[in-house]
Coordinates of C-alpha atoms and ligand atoms in Angstrom, one line a residue:
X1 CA 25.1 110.3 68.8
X2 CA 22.7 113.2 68.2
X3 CA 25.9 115.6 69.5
X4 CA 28.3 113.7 67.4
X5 CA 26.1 114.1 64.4
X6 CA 25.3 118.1 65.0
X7 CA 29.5 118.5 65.3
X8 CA 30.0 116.7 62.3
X9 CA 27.7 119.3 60.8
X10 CA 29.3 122.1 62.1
X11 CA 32.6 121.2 60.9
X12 CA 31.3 120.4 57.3
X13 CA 29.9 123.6 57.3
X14 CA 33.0 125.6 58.6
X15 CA 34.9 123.7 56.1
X16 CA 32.8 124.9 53.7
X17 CA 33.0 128.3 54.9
X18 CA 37.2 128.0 54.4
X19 CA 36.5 126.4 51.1
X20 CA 34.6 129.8 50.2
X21 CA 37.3 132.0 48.5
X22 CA 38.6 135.5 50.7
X23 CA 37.4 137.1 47.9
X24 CA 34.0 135.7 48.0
X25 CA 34.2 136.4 51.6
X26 CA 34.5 140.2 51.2
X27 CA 32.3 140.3 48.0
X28 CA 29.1 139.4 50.5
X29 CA 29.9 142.6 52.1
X30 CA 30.1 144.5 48.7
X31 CA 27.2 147.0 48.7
X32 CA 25.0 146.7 45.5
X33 CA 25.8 149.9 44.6
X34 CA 28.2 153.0 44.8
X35 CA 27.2 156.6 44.5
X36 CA 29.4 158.4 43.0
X37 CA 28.6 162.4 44.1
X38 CA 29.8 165.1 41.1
X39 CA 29.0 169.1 41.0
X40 CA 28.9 168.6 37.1
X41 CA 27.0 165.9 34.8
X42 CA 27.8 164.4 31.5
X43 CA 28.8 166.2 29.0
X44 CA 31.0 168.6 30.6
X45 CA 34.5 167.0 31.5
X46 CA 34.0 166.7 35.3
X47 CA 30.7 164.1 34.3
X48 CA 32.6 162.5 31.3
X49 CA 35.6 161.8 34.5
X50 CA 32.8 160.1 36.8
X51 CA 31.6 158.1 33.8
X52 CA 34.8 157.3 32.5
X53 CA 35.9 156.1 35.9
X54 CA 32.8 154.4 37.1
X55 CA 32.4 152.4 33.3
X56 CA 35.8 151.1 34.1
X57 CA 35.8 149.9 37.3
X58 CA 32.4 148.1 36.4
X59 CA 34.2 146.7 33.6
X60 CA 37.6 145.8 35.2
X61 CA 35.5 144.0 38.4
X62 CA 33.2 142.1 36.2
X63 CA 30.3 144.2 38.0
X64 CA 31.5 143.0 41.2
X65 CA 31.4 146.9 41.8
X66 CA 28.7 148.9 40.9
X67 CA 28.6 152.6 40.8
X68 CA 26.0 154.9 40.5
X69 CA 26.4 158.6 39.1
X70 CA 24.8 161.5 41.0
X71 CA 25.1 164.7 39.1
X72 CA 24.5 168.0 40.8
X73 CA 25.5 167.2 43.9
X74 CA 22.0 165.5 44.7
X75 CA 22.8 163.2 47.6
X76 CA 23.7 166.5 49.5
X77 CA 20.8 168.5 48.1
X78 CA 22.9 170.5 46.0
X79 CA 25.2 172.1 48.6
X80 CA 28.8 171.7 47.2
X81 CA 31.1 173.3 50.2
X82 CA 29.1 170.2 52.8
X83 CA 30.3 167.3 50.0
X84 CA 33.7 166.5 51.6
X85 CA 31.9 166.3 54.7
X86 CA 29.5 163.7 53.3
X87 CA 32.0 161.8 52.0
X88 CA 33.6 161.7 55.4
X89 CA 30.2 160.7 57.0
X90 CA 29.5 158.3 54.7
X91 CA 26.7 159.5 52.8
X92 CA 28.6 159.5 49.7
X93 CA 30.6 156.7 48.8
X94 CA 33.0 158.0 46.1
X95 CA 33.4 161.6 44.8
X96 CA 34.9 163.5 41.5
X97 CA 35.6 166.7 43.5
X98 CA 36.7 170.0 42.7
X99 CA 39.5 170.9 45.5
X100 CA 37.5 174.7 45.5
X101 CA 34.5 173.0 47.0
X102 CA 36.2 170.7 49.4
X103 CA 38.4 173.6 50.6
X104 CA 36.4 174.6 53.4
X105 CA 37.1 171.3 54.9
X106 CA 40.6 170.9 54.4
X107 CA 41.9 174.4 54.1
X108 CA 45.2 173.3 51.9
X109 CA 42.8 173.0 49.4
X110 CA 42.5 176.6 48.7
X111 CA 46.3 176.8 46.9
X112 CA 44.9 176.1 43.3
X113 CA 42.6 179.5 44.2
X114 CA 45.6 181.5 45.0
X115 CA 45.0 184.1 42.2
X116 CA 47.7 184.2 39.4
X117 CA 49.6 181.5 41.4
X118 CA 49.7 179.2 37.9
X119 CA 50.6 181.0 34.6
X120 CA 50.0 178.2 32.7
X121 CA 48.8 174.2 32.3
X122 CA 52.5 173.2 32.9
X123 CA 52.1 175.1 35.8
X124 CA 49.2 173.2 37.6
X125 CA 50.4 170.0 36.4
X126 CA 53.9 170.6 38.4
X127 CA 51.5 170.4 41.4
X128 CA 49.0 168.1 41.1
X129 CA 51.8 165.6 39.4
X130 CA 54.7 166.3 41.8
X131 CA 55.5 166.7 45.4
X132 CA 53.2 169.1 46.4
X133 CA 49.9 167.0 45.2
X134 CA 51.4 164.2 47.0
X135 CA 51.4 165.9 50.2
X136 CA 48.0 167.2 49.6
X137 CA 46.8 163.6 49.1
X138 CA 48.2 162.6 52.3
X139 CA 46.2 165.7 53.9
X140 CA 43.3 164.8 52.7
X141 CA 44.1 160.8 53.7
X142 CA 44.3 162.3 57.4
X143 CA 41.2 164.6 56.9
X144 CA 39.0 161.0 56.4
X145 CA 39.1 160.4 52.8
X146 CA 41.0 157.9 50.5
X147 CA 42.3 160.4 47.1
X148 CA 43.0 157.9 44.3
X149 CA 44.1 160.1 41.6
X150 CA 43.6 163.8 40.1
X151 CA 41.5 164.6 36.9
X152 CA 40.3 168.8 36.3
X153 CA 37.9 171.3 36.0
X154 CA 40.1 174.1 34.7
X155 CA 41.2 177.5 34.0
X156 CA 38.4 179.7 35.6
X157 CA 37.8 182.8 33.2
X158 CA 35.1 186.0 34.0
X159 CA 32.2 186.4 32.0
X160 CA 29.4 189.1 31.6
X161 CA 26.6 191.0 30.9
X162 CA 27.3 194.6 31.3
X163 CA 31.1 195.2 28.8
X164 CA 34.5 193.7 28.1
X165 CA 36.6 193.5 31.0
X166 CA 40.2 194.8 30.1
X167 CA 41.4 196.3 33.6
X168 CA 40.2 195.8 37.4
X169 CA 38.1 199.4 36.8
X170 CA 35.9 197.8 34.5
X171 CA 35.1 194.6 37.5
X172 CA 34.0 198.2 39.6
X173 CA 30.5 197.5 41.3
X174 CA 29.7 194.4 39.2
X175 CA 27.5 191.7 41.0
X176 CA 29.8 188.4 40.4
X177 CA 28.7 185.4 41.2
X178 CA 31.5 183.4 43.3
X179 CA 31.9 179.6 44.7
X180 CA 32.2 178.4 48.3
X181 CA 35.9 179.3 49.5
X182 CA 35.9 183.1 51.7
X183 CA 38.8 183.6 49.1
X184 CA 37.3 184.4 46.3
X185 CA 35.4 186.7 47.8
X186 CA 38.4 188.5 48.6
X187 CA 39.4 188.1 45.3
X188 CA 36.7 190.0 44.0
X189 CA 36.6 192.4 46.8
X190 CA 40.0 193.5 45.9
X191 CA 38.9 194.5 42.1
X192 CA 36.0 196.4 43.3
X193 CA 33.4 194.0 42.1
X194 CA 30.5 193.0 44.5
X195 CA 30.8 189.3 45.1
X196 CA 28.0 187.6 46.1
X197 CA 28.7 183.5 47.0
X198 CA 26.1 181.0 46.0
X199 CA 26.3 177.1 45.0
X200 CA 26.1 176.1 41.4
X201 CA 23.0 175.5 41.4
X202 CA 21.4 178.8 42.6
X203 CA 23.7 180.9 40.3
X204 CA 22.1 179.3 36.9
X205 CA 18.6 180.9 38.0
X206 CA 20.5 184.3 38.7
X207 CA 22.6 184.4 35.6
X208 CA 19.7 183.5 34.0
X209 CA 16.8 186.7 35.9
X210 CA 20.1 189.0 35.9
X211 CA 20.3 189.1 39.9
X212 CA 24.2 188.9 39.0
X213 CA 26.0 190.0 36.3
X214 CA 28.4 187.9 35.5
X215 CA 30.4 184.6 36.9
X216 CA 33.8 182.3 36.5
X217 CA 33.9 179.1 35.2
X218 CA 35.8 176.8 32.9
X219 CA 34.9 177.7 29.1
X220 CA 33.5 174.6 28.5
X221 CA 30.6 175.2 31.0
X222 CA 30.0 178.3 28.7
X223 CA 29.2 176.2 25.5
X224 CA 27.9 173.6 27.2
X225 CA 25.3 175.4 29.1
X226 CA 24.9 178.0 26.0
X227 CA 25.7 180.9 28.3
X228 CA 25.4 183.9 26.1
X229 CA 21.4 183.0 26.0
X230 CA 21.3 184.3 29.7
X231 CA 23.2 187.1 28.5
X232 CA 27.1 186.1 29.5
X233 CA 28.2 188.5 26.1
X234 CA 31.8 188.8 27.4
X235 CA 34.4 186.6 28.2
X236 CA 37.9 187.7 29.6
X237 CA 40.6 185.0 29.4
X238 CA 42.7 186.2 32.5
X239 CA 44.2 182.5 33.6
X240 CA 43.8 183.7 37.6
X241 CA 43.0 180.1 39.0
X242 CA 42.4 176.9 37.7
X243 CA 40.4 174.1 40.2
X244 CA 42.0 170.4 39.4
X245 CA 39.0 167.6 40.8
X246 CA 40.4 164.8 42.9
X247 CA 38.9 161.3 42.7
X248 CA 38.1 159.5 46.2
X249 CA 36.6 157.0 48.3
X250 CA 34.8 157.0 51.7
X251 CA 37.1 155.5 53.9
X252 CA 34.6 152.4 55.1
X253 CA 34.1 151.6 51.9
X254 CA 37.6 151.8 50.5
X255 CA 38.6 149.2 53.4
X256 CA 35.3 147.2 52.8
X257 CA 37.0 146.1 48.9
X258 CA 39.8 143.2 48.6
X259 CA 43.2 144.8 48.0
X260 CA 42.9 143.3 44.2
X261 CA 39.6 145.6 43.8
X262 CA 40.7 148.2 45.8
X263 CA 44.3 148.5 42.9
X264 CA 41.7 148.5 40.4
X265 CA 39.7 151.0 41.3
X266 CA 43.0 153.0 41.6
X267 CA 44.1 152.5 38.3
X268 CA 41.0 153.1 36.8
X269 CA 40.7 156.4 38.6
X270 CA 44.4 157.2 37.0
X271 CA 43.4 156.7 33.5
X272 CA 40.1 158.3 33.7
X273 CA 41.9 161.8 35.7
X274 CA 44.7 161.0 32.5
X275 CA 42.1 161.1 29.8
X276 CA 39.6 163.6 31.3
X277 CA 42.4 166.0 31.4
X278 CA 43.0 165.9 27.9
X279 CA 38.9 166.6 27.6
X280 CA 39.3 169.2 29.9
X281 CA 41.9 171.2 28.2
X282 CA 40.6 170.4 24.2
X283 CA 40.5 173.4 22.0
X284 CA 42.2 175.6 24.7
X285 CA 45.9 173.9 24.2
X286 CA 46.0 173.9 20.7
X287 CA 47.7 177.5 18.9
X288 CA 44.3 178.8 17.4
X289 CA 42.4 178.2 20.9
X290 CA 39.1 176.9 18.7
X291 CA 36.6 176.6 21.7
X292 CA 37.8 180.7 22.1
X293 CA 36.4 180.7 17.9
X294 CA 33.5 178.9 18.8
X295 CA 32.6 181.4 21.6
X296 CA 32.9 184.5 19.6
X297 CA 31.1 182.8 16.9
X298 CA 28.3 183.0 19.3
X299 CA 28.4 186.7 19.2
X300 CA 30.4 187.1 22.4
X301 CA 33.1 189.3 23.1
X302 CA 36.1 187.6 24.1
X303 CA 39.3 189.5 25.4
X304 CA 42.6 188.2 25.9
X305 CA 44.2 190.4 28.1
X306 CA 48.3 191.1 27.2
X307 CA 51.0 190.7 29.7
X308 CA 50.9 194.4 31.0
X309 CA 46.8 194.3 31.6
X310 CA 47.2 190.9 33.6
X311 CA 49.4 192.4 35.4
X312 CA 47.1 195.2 36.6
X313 CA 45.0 192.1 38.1
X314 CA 47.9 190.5 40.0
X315 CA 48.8 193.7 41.5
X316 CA 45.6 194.1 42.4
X317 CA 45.2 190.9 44.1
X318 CA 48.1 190.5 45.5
X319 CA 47.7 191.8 49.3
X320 CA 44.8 188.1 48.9
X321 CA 47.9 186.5 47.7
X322 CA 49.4 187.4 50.5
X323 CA 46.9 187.4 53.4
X324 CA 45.7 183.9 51.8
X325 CA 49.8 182.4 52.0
X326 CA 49.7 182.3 55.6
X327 CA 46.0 181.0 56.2
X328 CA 46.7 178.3 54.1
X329 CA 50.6 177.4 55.1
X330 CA 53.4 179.8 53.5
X331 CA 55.7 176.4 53.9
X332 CA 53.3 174.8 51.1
X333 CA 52.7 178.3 49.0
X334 CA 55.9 178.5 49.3
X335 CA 56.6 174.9 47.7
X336 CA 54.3 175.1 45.7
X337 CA 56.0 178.9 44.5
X338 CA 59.1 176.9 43.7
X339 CA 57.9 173.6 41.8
X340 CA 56.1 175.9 39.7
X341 CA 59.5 178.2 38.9
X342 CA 61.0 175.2 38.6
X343 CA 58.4 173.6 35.8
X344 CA 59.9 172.5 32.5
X345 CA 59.3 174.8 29.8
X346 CA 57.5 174.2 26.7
Ligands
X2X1 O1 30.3 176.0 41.3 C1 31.2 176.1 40.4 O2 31.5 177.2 39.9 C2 31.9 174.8 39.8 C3 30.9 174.0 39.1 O3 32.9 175.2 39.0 C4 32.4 174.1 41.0 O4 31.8 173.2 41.5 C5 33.7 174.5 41.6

């Protein structure tokens, strides 16, 4: 009777267990909350993408998925070029990464750095949005990492202490502040600069006592962080590379979501990369440039170079070019060479 009475129980309760939806299932398993890694915070572009992204996902899932932002690379102590491992490893759960940092890990990476590879916006979109980017997504699926969609950092431009920068001559001997990829080094070996690599973190302190002279970023890092205080009095808009950011999910916990949270998640990581791109490329898209105003209204010296004085740097470079083709794959440069001849024209 006793026996009888415990089955009974049992199958009530297993019947309750089927009763239980699959959703409700996996939700046990949901974690109470996400962190999100990112190089940069709020308000710079790359944070606005992590908030964007993480504010709709909490949205679209009710709260069912929670995620929390961690600026400056904390969970990894600051050291971008280790953050695609962590993601790997699990101690970051979802990333918006720039493909510059995660290059040392997945070596395909380092195309957008290829210098003067992409003349212009419709130039990096005809990778990131075509064939090319989807290969690179599948490279990075194999590498250990789910990419959901793509969202940018953007044109990287030189700035300075020391004088306008016109011509490779006037890079000669200046201390340069680079980012994690060996190629940029070479980049700046090749104009005669001295490049010395350091995370983001470390290079605000030596911008800031002068231990380098000058560094490359978007120009919205440049008003945001109010560069010409530390002394960054010149900008050079040269166009040599531009780093799109990728958004993606630790494997573990991609699988550990329903496939209804795991397609909004996706979606919501498309239309944050879609609006964080028009952020991204505000006031540099529009005729006048304004954000190149608002820097010279600073009392900075900004220098657009003309077609013949780019064209110093590209010669210049191009033995990296070249050298860098084969490292990463000349079969993708070389793709990635065509899409972009193809691109439309605008
Ligand atoms: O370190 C940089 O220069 C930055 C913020 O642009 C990246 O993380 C690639």
């Amino acid at each position: 009777m006793k026996f009888r009475r415990t089955l009974l129980t049992v199958v009530a309760a297993a019947a309750a267990l089927a009763a239980f939806s699959g959703t409700a299932l996996a939700q046990a398993a949901y974690k109470a909350e996400y962190k999100m890694s990112l190089v940069l915070g709020p308000p710079t572009p790359w944070g606005q993408a992590g908030k964007i992204w993480a504010d709709l996902v909490k949205e679209r899932t009710q709260g069912r998925i929670n995620i929390k932002l961690y600026p400056g690379v904390s969970l990894i102590q600051g050291d971008q070029t280790r953050e695609f491992s962590a993601l790997r490893q699990g101690v970051i759960d979802m990333a918006v990464g720039s493909t510059i940092n995660w290059s040392p890990q997945v070596k395909q990476l380092n195309l957008f750095s290829m210098p003067f590879l992409m003349p212009d916006y419709a130039a990096l979109d005809a990778l990131t949005q075509g064939d090319v980017g989807k290969d690179l997504f599948k490279t990075i699926e194999k590498a250990g990492v789910v990419p959901l969609a793509w969202g940018e950092n953007g044109y990287r431009e030189i700035t300075n202490s020391k004088h306008a920068i016109k011509s490779p001559a006037d890079l000669k001997g200046m201390k340069i502040r680079v980012v994690g990829s060996p190629l940029f080094a070479d980049v700046f070996t090749a104009l005669g600069a001295n490049p010395t690599q350091m995370s983001w973190a470390d290079a605000q302190p030596a911008l800031a006592s002068g231990a380098v002279d000058g560094q490359e970023n978007p120009l919205f890092l440049f008003t945001v962080l109010k560069m010409h205080n530390v002394g960054q009095k010149f900008v050079t808009t040269w166009g040599y590379v531009a780093d799109p950011l990728i958004f993606v999910v630790n494997k573990e916990i991609w699988s550990s979501w329903t496939p209804a949270d795991q397609a909004i998640v996706k979606q919501a990581a498309l239309d944050a990369g879609q609006q964080e791109i028009v952020i991204a490329r505000k006031g540099l898209v529009e005729a006048d440039k304004p954000l190149l105003k608002d820097i010279a209204s600073m009392g900075v010296t900004v220098t657009q170079l003309t077609p013949a004085e780019r064209g110093e740097f590209v010669k210049a470079t191009r033995p990296v070019y070249d050298k860098w083709k084969s490292q990463i794959g000349a079969d993708l440069v070389t793709r990635a060479e065509k899409a972009i001849a193809a691109r439309p024209v605008k």
